[in-house]
């Protein structure tokens, strides 16, 4: 019984890690759409979204099955609940990557200065790293790595604020470009959200390992 | 045993409904900040956020307790999992109301035409109604009402697109107002997100009642 449930929990974790890999690729390919306007990359993001949606349902079904079949306790129960929560975060990460890709199909971002252009891929790189590390922390029950993810979020917020004030300056100077410049702000918000989801995953990992809810700095 | 678990599940549901009431109030008071710049309303939103955060942790603790203690199956298990998911949605609703309130403390929105000003509170009213109805559906296990919530989301999306194109036009005409006009777009996004959270709650209710996952139109 104990061995069976461990096998099923490992299967659940493997599904989450696979889903995380797909979500990471989606962030990467959404940036290919942004910097190179590569339509093939866009198609890949949209196809991956379907896979993530399918995985989301599979993870919830498997988690429900394990809960109903084995009635787990303590750390097993926490691992399953963490998997269900991370599942929902990853589906939202995929949504953000889709939003970015959709926005990029409207605009070439040709008129945007290179410096701001580079801050967006920088935000994406940080967000992608946060997702990767939060899932590595999940996979290895690594609290320290999860705490690193929490710290990284500040960097993402700082970049977001920088993009906002720069883009507002640009709009004032060239109001005819308002459409695509506003979209730049929205893309930076999408990336910030991905960072927030990674933060939530990291908090779920800490809860899973320590049995301690650190959200909102609860004691 | 059966009666004990029912009592605990009812307690869990009551906590969720209370949390939903607080979140609804937060949407309402964030709009008071928007339309009347009422600072007292802002303070109330920030105080309520603390309450929602506290309730979020309490709900998860109670749900974990019921799962570990009674090892529920079938509809009881689904009710508890739905409560945990709705819990996380409501916390995010509260975050959106806080974001709106923070944005409103920066700007008076004096220069914005009345028509667009009215679309924002209209979006807020729809979002608030969606949250209310999704929680009524949860409370009464009412699938039909949950489905109404799903339909309502389109209305919210249409209004959001309308605000976006109107505000972009305004920025082009008065680029000196870019700062506060961009914030208007961000507020409309916050309200759209609240509608999305209500949609997620409605889907959780349908899963709870029918045992059928309708997300992403899964069969």
CSV table of C-alpha atoms in Angstrom, one decimal:
chain,number,residue,atom,x,y,z
A,1,UNK,CA,0.0,0.0,0.0
A,2,UNK,CA,2.7,2.4,1.0
A,3,UNK,CA,4.7,1.5,-2.0
A,4,UNK,CA,1.8,1.8,-4.3
A,5,UNK,CA,0.9,5.3,-3.1
A,6,UNK,CA,4.5,6.4,-3.5
A,7,UNK,CA,4.5,5.2,-7.1
A,8,UNK,CA,1.3,7.1,-7.8
A,9,UNK,CA,2.7,10.2,-6.1
A,10,UNK,CA,5.8,10.0,-8.2
A,11,UNK,CA,3.7,9.7,-11.3
A,12,UNK,CA,1.8,12.8,-10.2
A,13,UNK,CA,5.1,14.7,-9.7
A,14,UNK,CA,6.4,13.6,-13.1
A,15,UNK,CA,3.3,14.9,-14.7
A,16,UNK,CA,3.7,18.3,-13.0
A,17,UNK,CA,7.4,18.5,-14.0
A,18,UNK,CA,6.5,17.7,-17.6
A,19,UNK,CA,3.8,20.4,-17.5
A,20,UNK,CA,6.3,22.8,-16.1
A,21,UNK,CA,8.7,22.0,-19.0
A,22,UNK,CA,6.0,22.7,-21.5
A,23,UNK,CA,5.1,26.0,-19.7
A,24,UNK,CA,8.8,27.1,-19.7
A,25,UNK,CA,9.0,26.4,-23.5
A,26,UNK,CA,5.9,28.5,-24.0
A,27,UNK,CA,7.6,31.5,-22.2
A,28,UNK,CA,10.7,31.0,-24.4
A,29,UNK,CA,8.7,30.8,-27.6
A,30,UNK,CA,6.5,33.7,-26.7
A,31,UNK,CA,9.7,35.8,-26.6
A,32,UNK,CA,10.7,34.5,-30.0
A,33,UNK,CA,7.4,36.0,-31.2
A,34,UNK,CA,8.3,39.2,-29.4
A,35,UNK,CA,11.9,39.7,-30.6
A,36,UNK,CA,11.8,38.0,-34.0
A,37,UNK,CA,8.1,37.9,-34.9
A,38,UNK,CA,8.6,34.2,-35.7
A,39,UNK,CA,5.1,32.9,-36.5
A,40,UNK,CA,6.2,29.3,-36.2
A,41,UNK,CA,7.0,30.0,-32.5
A,42,UNK,CA,3.5,31.4,-32.1
A,43,UNK,CA,1.9,28.2,-33.5
A,44,UNK,CA,4.0,26.2,-31.1
A,45,UNK,CA,2.8,28.3,-28.1
A,46,UNK,CA,-0.8,27.7,-29.1
A,47,UNK,CA,-0.3,23.9,-29.6
A,48,UNK,CA,1.4,23.7,-26.2
A,49,UNK,CA,-1.5,25.5,-24.6
A,50,UNK,CA,-3.7,22.5,-25.6
A,51,UNK,CA,-1.2,20.1,-24.0
A,52,UNK,CA,-1.1,22.1,-20.8
A,53,UNK,CA,-4.9,22.2,-20.6
A,54,UNK,CA,-5.0,18.4,-21.1
A,55,UNK,CA,-2.3,17.8,-18.5
A,56,UNK,CA,-4.2,20.1,-16.0
A,57,UNK,CA,-7.2,17.9,-16.1
A,58,UNK,CA,-5.1,14.7,-15.9
A,59,UNK,CA,-3.2,16.0,-12.9
A,60,UNK,CA,-6.4,16.8,-11.0
A,61,UNK,CA,-8.0,13.5,-11.9
A,62,UNK,CA,-4.9,11.6,-10.8
A,63,UNK,CA,-4.7,13.6,-7.5
A,64,UNK,CA,-8.4,12.9,-6.8
A,65,UNK,CA,-7.9,9.3,-7.5
A,66,UNK,CA,-5.0,9.0,-5.1
A,67,UNK,CA,-6.9,10.9,-2.4
A,68,UNK,CA,-9.9,8.7,-2.8
A,69,UNK,CA,-8.0,5.4,-3.1
A,70,UNK,CA,-5.3,5.7,-0.5
A,71,UNK,CA,-6.6,8.4,1.9
A,72,UNK,CA,-3.1,9.7,2.5
A,73,UNK,CA,-2.0,11.6,5.6
A,74,UNK,CA,0.7,14.0,6.6
A,75,UNK,CA,3.5,14.5,4.1
A,76,UNK,CA,1.8,12.4,1.3
A,77,UNK,CA,-1.4,14.4,1.7
A,78,UNK,CA,0.6,17.7,1.6
A,79,UNK,CA,2.5,16.5,-1.6
A,80,UNK,CA,-0.8,15.8,-3.4
A,81,UNK,CA,-2.4,19.1,-2.3
A,82,UNK,CA,0.8,20.9,-3.4
A,83,UNK,CA,0.6,19.2,-6.8
A,84,UNK,CA,-3.0,20.3,-7.3
A,85,UNK,CA,-2.1,23.9,-6.4
A,86,UNK,CA,1.0,23.9,-8.6
A,87,UNK,CA,-1.1,22.4,-11.4
A,88,UNK,CA,-3.4,25.5,-11.3
A,89,UNK,CA,-0.4,27.9,-11.2
A,90,UNK,CA,1.2,26.3,-14.3
A,91,UNK,CA,-2.1,26.5,-16.3
A,92,UNK,CA,-2.1,30.2,-15.6
A,93,UNK,CA,1.5,30.6,-16.6
A,94,UNK,CA,0.6,29.0,-19.9
A,95,UNK,CA,-2.3,31.5,-20.2
A,96,UNK,CA,0.1,34.4,-19.8
A,97,UNK,CA,2.4,33.0,-22.5
A,98,UNK,CA,-0.6,32.7,-24.8
A,99,UNK,CA,-1.6,36.3,-24.0
A,100,UNK,CA,2.0,37.6,-24.8
A,101,UNK,CA,2.0,35.6,-28.1
A,102,UNK,CA,-1.4,37.0,-29.1
A,103,UNK,CA,-0.3,40.5,-28.4
A,104,UNK,CA,2.9,40.0,-30.5
A,105,UNK,CA,0.9,38.8,-33.5
A,106,UNK,CA,-0.7,42.3,-33.6
A,107,UNK,CA,2.5,44.4,-33.5
A,108,UNK,CA,6.0,44.3,-34.8
A,109,UNK,CA,7.4,46.5,-32.0
A,110,UNK,CA,9.6,48.1,-34.6
A,111,UNK,CA,9.5,51.6,-33.2
A,112,UNK,CA,10.4,50.6,-29.7
A,113,UNK,CA,13.9,51.5,-28.5
A,114,UNK,CA,16.3,48.6,-28.2
A,115,UNK,CA,16.9,49.2,-24.5
A,116,UNK,CA,13.2,48.6,-23.6
A,117,UNK,CA,13.0,45.8,-26.0
A,118,UNK,CA,15.8,44.1,-24.1
A,119,UNK,CA,14.1,44.6,-20.7
A,120,UNK,CA,11.2,42.5,-21.8
A,121,UNK,CA,13.3,39.4,-22.7
A,122,UNK,CA,15.2,40.0,-19.5
A,123,UNK,CA,12.0,39.9,-17.5
A,124,UNK,CA,11.0,36.7,-19.4
A,125,UNK,CA,14.4,35.1,-18.6
A,126,UNK,CA,13.9,35.8,-14.9
A,127,UNK,CA,10.3,34.5,-15.0
A,128,UNK,CA,11.4,31.4,-16.8
A,129,UNK,CA,14.2,30.8,-14.3
A,130,UNK,CA,11.8,31.3,-11.4
A,131,UNK,CA,9.4,28.7,-12.8
A,132,UNK,CA,12.3,26.3,-13.4
A,133,UNK,CA,13.7,26.7,-9.9
A,134,UNK,CA,10.4,26.5,-8.2
A,135,UNK,CA,9.7,23.2,-9.9
A,136,UNK,CA,13.3,21.9,-9.2
A,137,UNK,CA,12.5,22.8,-5.6
A,138,UNK,CA,9.3,20.8,-5.8
A,139,UNK,CA,11.0,17.9,-7.4
A,140,UNK,CA,13.8,17.8,-4.8
A,141,UNK,CA,11.8,19.1,-1.8
A,142,UNK,CA,14.4,21.9,-1.6
A,143,UNK,CA,13.3,24.6,0.7
A,144,UNK,CA,16.4,26.7,0.2
A,145,UNK,CA,15.9,26.9,-3.5
A,146,UNK,CA,12.2,27.7,-3.0
A,147,UNK,CA,13.3,30.6,-0.8
A,148,UNK,CA,15.6,31.9,-3.6
A,149,UNK,CA,12.6,32.0,-5.9
A,150,UNK,CA,10.8,34.3,-3.4
A,151,UNK,CA,13.8,36.7,-3.3
A,152,UNK,CA,14.0,36.8,-7.1
A,153,UNK,CA,10.5,38.2,-7.4
A,154,UNK,CA,11.7,41.7,-6.3
A,155,UNK,CA,14.0,41.9,-9.3
A,156,UNK,CA,11.1,41.2,-11.6
A,157,UNK,CA,8.9,43.9,-9.9
A,158,UNK,CA,11.7,46.4,-10.3
A,159,UNK,CA,12.1,45.7,-14.0
A,160,UNK,CA,8.3,46.0,-14.5
A,161,UNK,CA,8.2,49.4,-12.9
A,162,UNK,CA,11.2,50.5,-15.1
A,163,UNK,CA,9.4,49.3,-18.2
A,164,UNK,CA,6.2,51.2,-17.2
A,165,UNK,CA,7.9,54.6,-16.6
A,166,UNK,CA,10.0,54.3,-19.7
A,167,UNK,CA,7.1,53.4,-21.9
A,168,UNK,CA,4.9,56.2,-20.5
A,169,UNK,CA,7.7,58.6,-21.5
A,170,UNK,CA,7.8,57.1,-25.0
A,171,UNK,CA,4.0,57.4,-25.4
A,172,UNK,CA,4.2,61.1,-24.5
A,173,UNK,CA,6.9,61.7,-27.1
A,174,UNK,CA,5.2,59.6,-29.8
A,175,UNK,CA,1.5,59.4,-29.1
A,176,UNK,CA,0.9,57.9,-32.6
A,177,UNK,CA,2.6,54.7,-31.3
A,178,UNK,CA,0.2,54.5,-28.3
A,179,UNK,CA,-1.3,51.2,-29.4
A,180,UNK,CA,1.9,49.1,-29.5
A,181,UNK,CA,3.4,50.9,-26.5
A,182,UNK,CA,0.4,50.1,-24.3
A,183,UNK,CA,0.8,46.5,-25.4
A,184,UNK,CA,4.4,46.6,-24.2
A,185,UNK,CA,3.1,47.5,-20.8
A,186,UNK,CA,0.6,44.7,-20.9
A,187,UNK,CA,3.4,42.2,-21.9
A,188,UNK,CA,5.5,43.3,-18.9
A,189,UNK,CA,2.4,42.7,-16.7
A,190,UNK,CA,2.0,39.2,-18.2
A,191,UNK,CA,5.7,38.4,-17.3
A,192,UNK,CA,5.3,39.9,-13.8
A,193,UNK,CA,2.3,37.5,-13.3
A,194,UNK,CA,4.4,34.6,-14.3
A,195,UNK,CA,6.9,35.6,-11.6
A,196,UNK,CA,4.0,35.7,-9.2
A,197,UNK,CA,2.9,32.2,-10.1
A,198,UNK,CA,6.5,31.0,-9.5
A,199,UNK,CA,6.3,32.6,-6.1
A,200,UNK,CA,3.1,30.8,-5.3
A,201,UNK,CA,4.7,27.5,-6.4
A,202,UNK,CA,7.7,28.2,-4.2
A,203,UNK,CA,5.3,28.8,-1.2
A,204,UNK,CA,3.4,25.6,-2.0
A,205,UNK,CA,6.8,23.7,-1.9
A,206,UNK,CA,7.7,25.2,1.5
A,207,UNK,CA,4.3,24.1,2.8
A,208,UNK,CA,4.7,20.7,1.4
A,209,UNK,CA,8.2,20.1,2.9
A,210,UNK,CA,7.8,21.9,6.3
A,211,UNK,CA,4.0,21.7,6.8
A,212,UNK,CA,4.2,25.4,7.4
A,213,UNK,CA,2.1,27.9,5.6
A,214,UNK,CA,4.3,30.9,4.9
A,215,UNK,CA,1.8,32.8,2.8
A,216,UNK,CA,1.2,36.4,4.0
A,217,UNK,CA,4.0,35.7,6.4
A,218,UNK,CA,1.8,33.6,8.6
A,219,UNK,CA,3.5,32.2,11.7
B,1,UNK,CA,-18.9,10.0,11.7
B,2,UNK,CA,-21.0,11.0,8.6
B,3,UNK,CA,-22.7,13.7,10.6
B,4,UNK,CA,-19.4,15.0,12.0
B,5,UNK,CA,-17.8,15.4,8.6
B,6,UNK,CA,-21.0,17.2,7.3
B,7,UNK,CA,-20.7,19.7,10.1
B,8,UNK,CA,-17.1,20.4,9.3
B,9,UNK,CA,-17.8,20.7,5.6
B,10,UNK,CA,-20.6,23.1,6.4
B,11,UNK,CA,-18.2,25.1,8.6
B,12,UNK,CA,-15.7,25.1,5.6
B,13,UNK,CA,-18.4,26.4,3.3
B,14,UNK,CA,-19.5,29.1,5.7
B,15,UNK,CA,-15.9,30.3,5.9
B,16,UNK,CA,-15.7,30.5,2.1
B,17,UNK,CA,-19.0,32.4,1.9
B,18,UNK,CA,-17.8,34.8,4.5
B,19,UNK,CA,-14.6,35.3,2.6
B,20,UNK,CA,-16.6,35.9,-0.6
B,21,UNK,CA,-18.6,38.6,1.2
B,22,UNK,CA,-15.5,40.4,2.2
B,23,UNK,CA,-14.0,40.1,-1.3
B,24,UNK,CA,-17.3,41.6,-2.8
B,25,UNK,CA,-17.1,44.5,-0.3
B,26,UNK,CA,-13.5,45.1,-1.4
B,27,UNK,CA,-14.6,45.4,-5.1
B,28,UNK,CA,-17.3,47.8,-4.0
B,29,UNK,CA,-15.0,50.0,-1.9
B,30,UNK,CA,-12.3,50.0,-4.5
B,31,UNK,CA,-14.9,51.6,-6.8
B,32,UNK,CA,-15.6,54.2,-4.2
B,33,UNK,CA,-12.0,55.1,-4.3
B,34,UNK,CA,-12.2,55.3,-8.1
B,35,UNK,CA,-15.3,57.4,-8.4
B,36,UNK,CA,-15.2,59.5,-5.3
B,37,UNK,CA,-11.6,59.2,-4.2
B,38,UNK,CA,-12.8,58.3,-0.8
B,39,UNK,CA,-9.7,57.6,1.3
B,40,UNK,CA,-11.7,55.9,4.1
B,41,UNK,CA,-12.9,53.4,1.5
B,42,UNK,CA,-9.2,52.7,0.6
B,43,UNK,CA,-8.4,52.0,4.2
B,44,UNK,CA,-11.3,49.6,4.4
B,45,UNK,CA,-10.0,47.7,1.4
B,46,UNK,CA,-6.5,47.4,2.9
B,47,UNK,CA,-7.9,46.2,6.2
B,48,UNK,CA,-10.1,43.6,4.5
B,49,UNK,CA,-7.1,42.3,2.6
B,50,UNK,CA,-5.6,41.2,5.9
B,51,UNK,CA,-8.9,39.5,6.8
B,52,UNK,CA,-9.0,37.6,3.5
B,53,UNK,CA,-5.4,36.5,3.9
B,54,UNK,CA,-6.1,35.2,7.4
B,55,UNK,CA,-9.2,33.4,6.1
B,56,UNK,CA,-7.3,31.9,3.2
B,57,UNK,CA,-4.9,30.2,5.6
B,58,UNK,CA,-7.8,29.1,7.9
B,59,UNK,CA,-9.7,27.5,5.0
B,60,UNK,CA,-6.7,25.5,3.8
B,61,UNK,CA,-6.0,24.4,7.4
B,62,UNK,CA,-9.6,23.3,8.0
B,63,UNK,CA,-9.7,21.5,4.6
B,64,UNK,CA,-6.5,19.7,5.3
B,65,UNK,CA,-7.8,18.7,8.7
B,66,UNK,CA,-11.0,17.3,7.3
B,67,UNK,CA,-9.1,15.4,4.6
B,68,UNK,CA,-6.7,13.9,7.1
B,69,UNK,CA,-9.3,13.1,9.8
B,70,UNK,CA,-12.2,11.7,7.8
B,71,UNK,CA,-10.6,10.6,4.5
B,72,UNK,CA,-13.7,11.6,2.6
B,73,UNK,CA,-14.8,10.1,-0.7
B,74,UNK,CA,-16.9,11.1,-3.7
B,75,UNK,CA,-19.1,14.2,-3.3
B,76,UNK,CA,-17.6,15.1,0.2
B,77,UNK,CA,-14.1,14.9,-1.3
B,78,UNK,CA,-15.1,17.0,-4.3
B,79,UNK,CA,-16.7,19.6,-2.0
B,80,UNK,CA,-13.5,20.0,0.0
B,81,UNK,CA,-11.3,20.2,-3.1
B,82,UNK,CA,-13.7,22.8,-4.6
B,83,UNK,CA,-13.5,24.8,-1.4
B,84,UNK,CA,-9.7,24.8,-1.5
B,85,UNK,CA,-9.7,26.0,-5.1
B,86,UNK,CA,-12.3,28.7,-4.5
B,87,UNK,CA,-10.3,29.8,-1.5
B,88,UNK,CA,-7.3,30.5,-3.8
B,89,UNK,CA,-9.6,32.3,-6.4
B,90,UNK,CA,-11.0,34.6,-3.7
B,91,UNK,CA,-7.6,35.6,-2.4
B,92,UNK,CA,-6.7,36.6,-5.9
B,93,UNK,CA,-9.9,38.6,-6.2
B,94,UNK,CA,-8.9,40.5,-3.1
B,95,UNK,CA,-5.5,41.2,-4.6
B,96,UNK,CA,-7.1,42.7,-7.7
B,97,UNK,CA,-9.3,45.0,-5.5
B,98,UNK,CA,-6.1,46.0,-3.6
B,99,UNK,CA,-4.4,46.8,-6.9
B,100,UNK,CA,-7.3,48.9,-8.1
B,101,UNK,CA,-7.3,50.8,-4.8
B,102,UNK,CA,-3.5,51.4,-4.9
B,103,UNK,CA,-3.8,52.8,-8.5
B,104,UNK,CA,-6.7,55.1,-7.4
B,105,UNK,CA,-4.6,56.6,-4.6
B,106,UNK,CA,-2.2,57.9,-7.3
B,107,UNK,CA,-4.7,59.5,-9.6
B,108,UNK,CA,-7.9,61.5,-9.4
B,109,UNK,CA,-9.1,60.5,-12.9
B,110,UNK,CA,-10.4,64.1,-13.2
B,111,UNK,CA,-9.5,64.4,-16.9
B,112,UNK,CA,-11.2,61.2,-18.0
B,113,UNK,CA,-14.5,61.6,-19.8
B,114,UNK,CA,-17.6,60.6,-17.9
B,115,UNK,CA,-18.6,57.9,-20.4
B,116,UNK,CA,-15.4,55.9,-19.8
B,117,UNK,CA,-15.6,56.6,-16.1
B,118,UNK,CA,-18.9,54.9,-16.1
B,119,UNK,CA,-17.7,51.8,-18.0
B,120,UNK,CA,-15.3,51.0,-15.2
B,121,UNK,CA,-17.9,50.9,-12.4
B,122,UNK,CA,-20.1,49.0,-14.8
B,123,UNK,CA,-17.3,46.4,-15.2
B,124,UNK,CA,-17.0,46.3,-11.5
B,125,UNK,CA,-20.7,45.8,-11.0
B,126,UNK,CA,-20.7,42.8,-13.4
B,127,UNK,CA,-17.5,41.4,-11.7
B,128,UNK,CA,-19.1,41.7,-8.3
B,129,UNK,CA,-22.3,40.1,-9.5
B,130,UNK,CA,-20.3,37.2,-11.0
B,131,UNK,CA,-18.5,36.6,-7.7
B,132,UNK,CA,-21.8,36.7,-5.8
B,133,UNK,CA,-23.6,34.4,-8.2
B,134,UNK,CA,-20.7,31.9,-8.3
B,135,UNK,CA,-20.7,31.7,-4.5
B,136,UNK,CA,-24.5,31.4,-4.4
B,137,UNK,CA,-24.1,28.5,-6.8
B,138,UNK,CA,-21.4,27.0,-4.5
B,139,UNK,CA,-23.7,27.4,-1.5
B,140,UNK,CA,-26.7,25.9,-3.1
B,141,UNK,CA,-24.9,23.4,-5.5
B,142,UNK,CA,-26.8,25.2,-8.3
B,143,UNK,CA,-25.3,24.2,-11.7
B,144,UNK,CA,-27.6,26.4,-13.6
B,145,UNK,CA,-26.5,29.5,-11.8
B,146,UNK,CA,-22.9,28.5,-12.3
B,147,UNK,CA,-23.5,28.3,-16.0
B,148,UNK,CA,-25.0,31.8,-16.0
B,149,UNK,CA,-21.8,33.1,-14.5
B,150,UNK,CA,-19.8,31.5,-17.4
B,151,UNK,CA,-22.0,33.3,-19.9
B,152,UNK,CA,-21.7,36.7,-18.2
B,153,UNK,CA,-17.9,36.6,-18.7
B,154,UNK,CA,-18.3,37.6,-22.4
B,155,UNK,CA,-20.0,40.8,-21.4
B,156,UNK,CA,-17.0,41.7,-19.2
B,157,UNK,CA,-14.6,41.0,-22.0
B,158,UNK,CA,-16.5,43.2,-24.4
B,159,UNK,CA,-16.5,46.1,-22.0
B,160,UNK,CA,-12.7,45.6,-21.4
B,161,UNK,CA,-12.0,45.9,-25.1
B,162,UNK,CA,-14.2,48.9,-25.4
B,163,UNK,CA,-12.3,50.7,-22.5
B,164,UNK,CA,-9.0,49.8,-24.2
B,165,UNK,CA,-9.8,51.3,-27.6
B,166,UNK,CA,-11.4,54.4,-26.1
B,167,UNK,CA,-8.5,55.0,-23.7
B,168,UNK,CA,-5.9,54.6,-26.5
B,169,UNK,CA,-7.9,57.2,-28.5
B,170,UNK,CA,-7.8,59.5,-25.5
B,171,UNK,CA,-4.0,59.1,-25.0
B,172,UNK,CA,-3.4,60.0,-28.6
B,173,UNK,CA,-5.4,63.2,-28.2
B,174,UNK,CA,-3.9,64.2,-24.8
B,175,UNK,CA,-0.5,62.5,-24.4
B,176,UNK,CA,0.2,64.6,-21.3
B,177,UNK,CA,-2.4,62.5,-19.5
B,178,UNK,CA,-0.7,59.2,-20.4
B,179,UNK,CA,0.0,58.2,-16.8
B,180,UNK,CA,-3.5,58.2,-15.5
B,181,UNK,CA,-5.0,56.9,-18.8
B,182,UNK,CA,-2.7,53.9,-18.7
B,183,UNK,CA,-3.8,53.3,-15.2
B,184,UNK,CA,-7.4,53.2,-16.4
B,185,UNK,CA,-6.4,50.3,-18.8
B,186,UNK,CA,-4.8,48.5,-15.9
B,187,UNK,CA,-7.9,48.9,-13.7
B,188,UNK,CA,-10.1,47.5,-16.5
B,189,UNK,CA,-7.6,44.5,-16.6
B,190,UNK,CA,-7.9,44.0,-12.8
B,191,UNK,CA,-11.7,43.9,-13.2
B,192,UNK,CA,-11.6,41.5,-16.1
B,193,UNK,CA,-9.4,39.2,-13.9
B,194,UNK,CA,-12.0,39.3,-11.2
B,195,UNK,CA,-14.5,38.1,-13.8
B,196,UNK,CA,-12.1,35.3,-14.7
B,197,UNK,CA,-11.8,34.2,-11.1
B,198,UNK,CA,-15.6,34.1,-10.9
B,199,UNK,CA,-15.6,31.9,-14.0
B,200,UNK,CA,-13.1,29.6,-12.3
B,201,UNK,CA,-15.3,29.4,-9.2
B,202,UNK,CA,-18.3,28.5,-11.4
B,203,UNK,CA,-16.3,25.7,-13.1
B,204,UNK,CA,-15.3,24.4,-9.7
B,205,UNK,CA,-18.9,24.4,-8.6
B,206,UNK,CA,-19.9,22.4,-11.7
B,207,UNK,CA,-17.2,19.9,-11.0
B,208,UNK,CA,-18.2,19.7,-7.3
B,209,UNK,CA,-21.9,19.0,-8.2
B,210,UNK,CA,-21.6,16.8,-11.3
B,211,UNK,CA,-18.2,15.3,-10.8
B,212,UNK,CA,-17.4,16.5,-14.3
B,213,UNK,CA,-14.5,18.7,-15.3
B,214,UNK,CA,-15.8,21.2,-17.8
B,215,UNK,CA,-12.6,23.3,-18.0
B,216,UNK,CA,-11.2,23.7,-21.5
B,217,UNK,CA,-14.5,22.1,-22.7
B,218,UNK,CA,-13.2,18.7,-21.5
B,219,UNK,CA,-15.7,15.8,-22.1
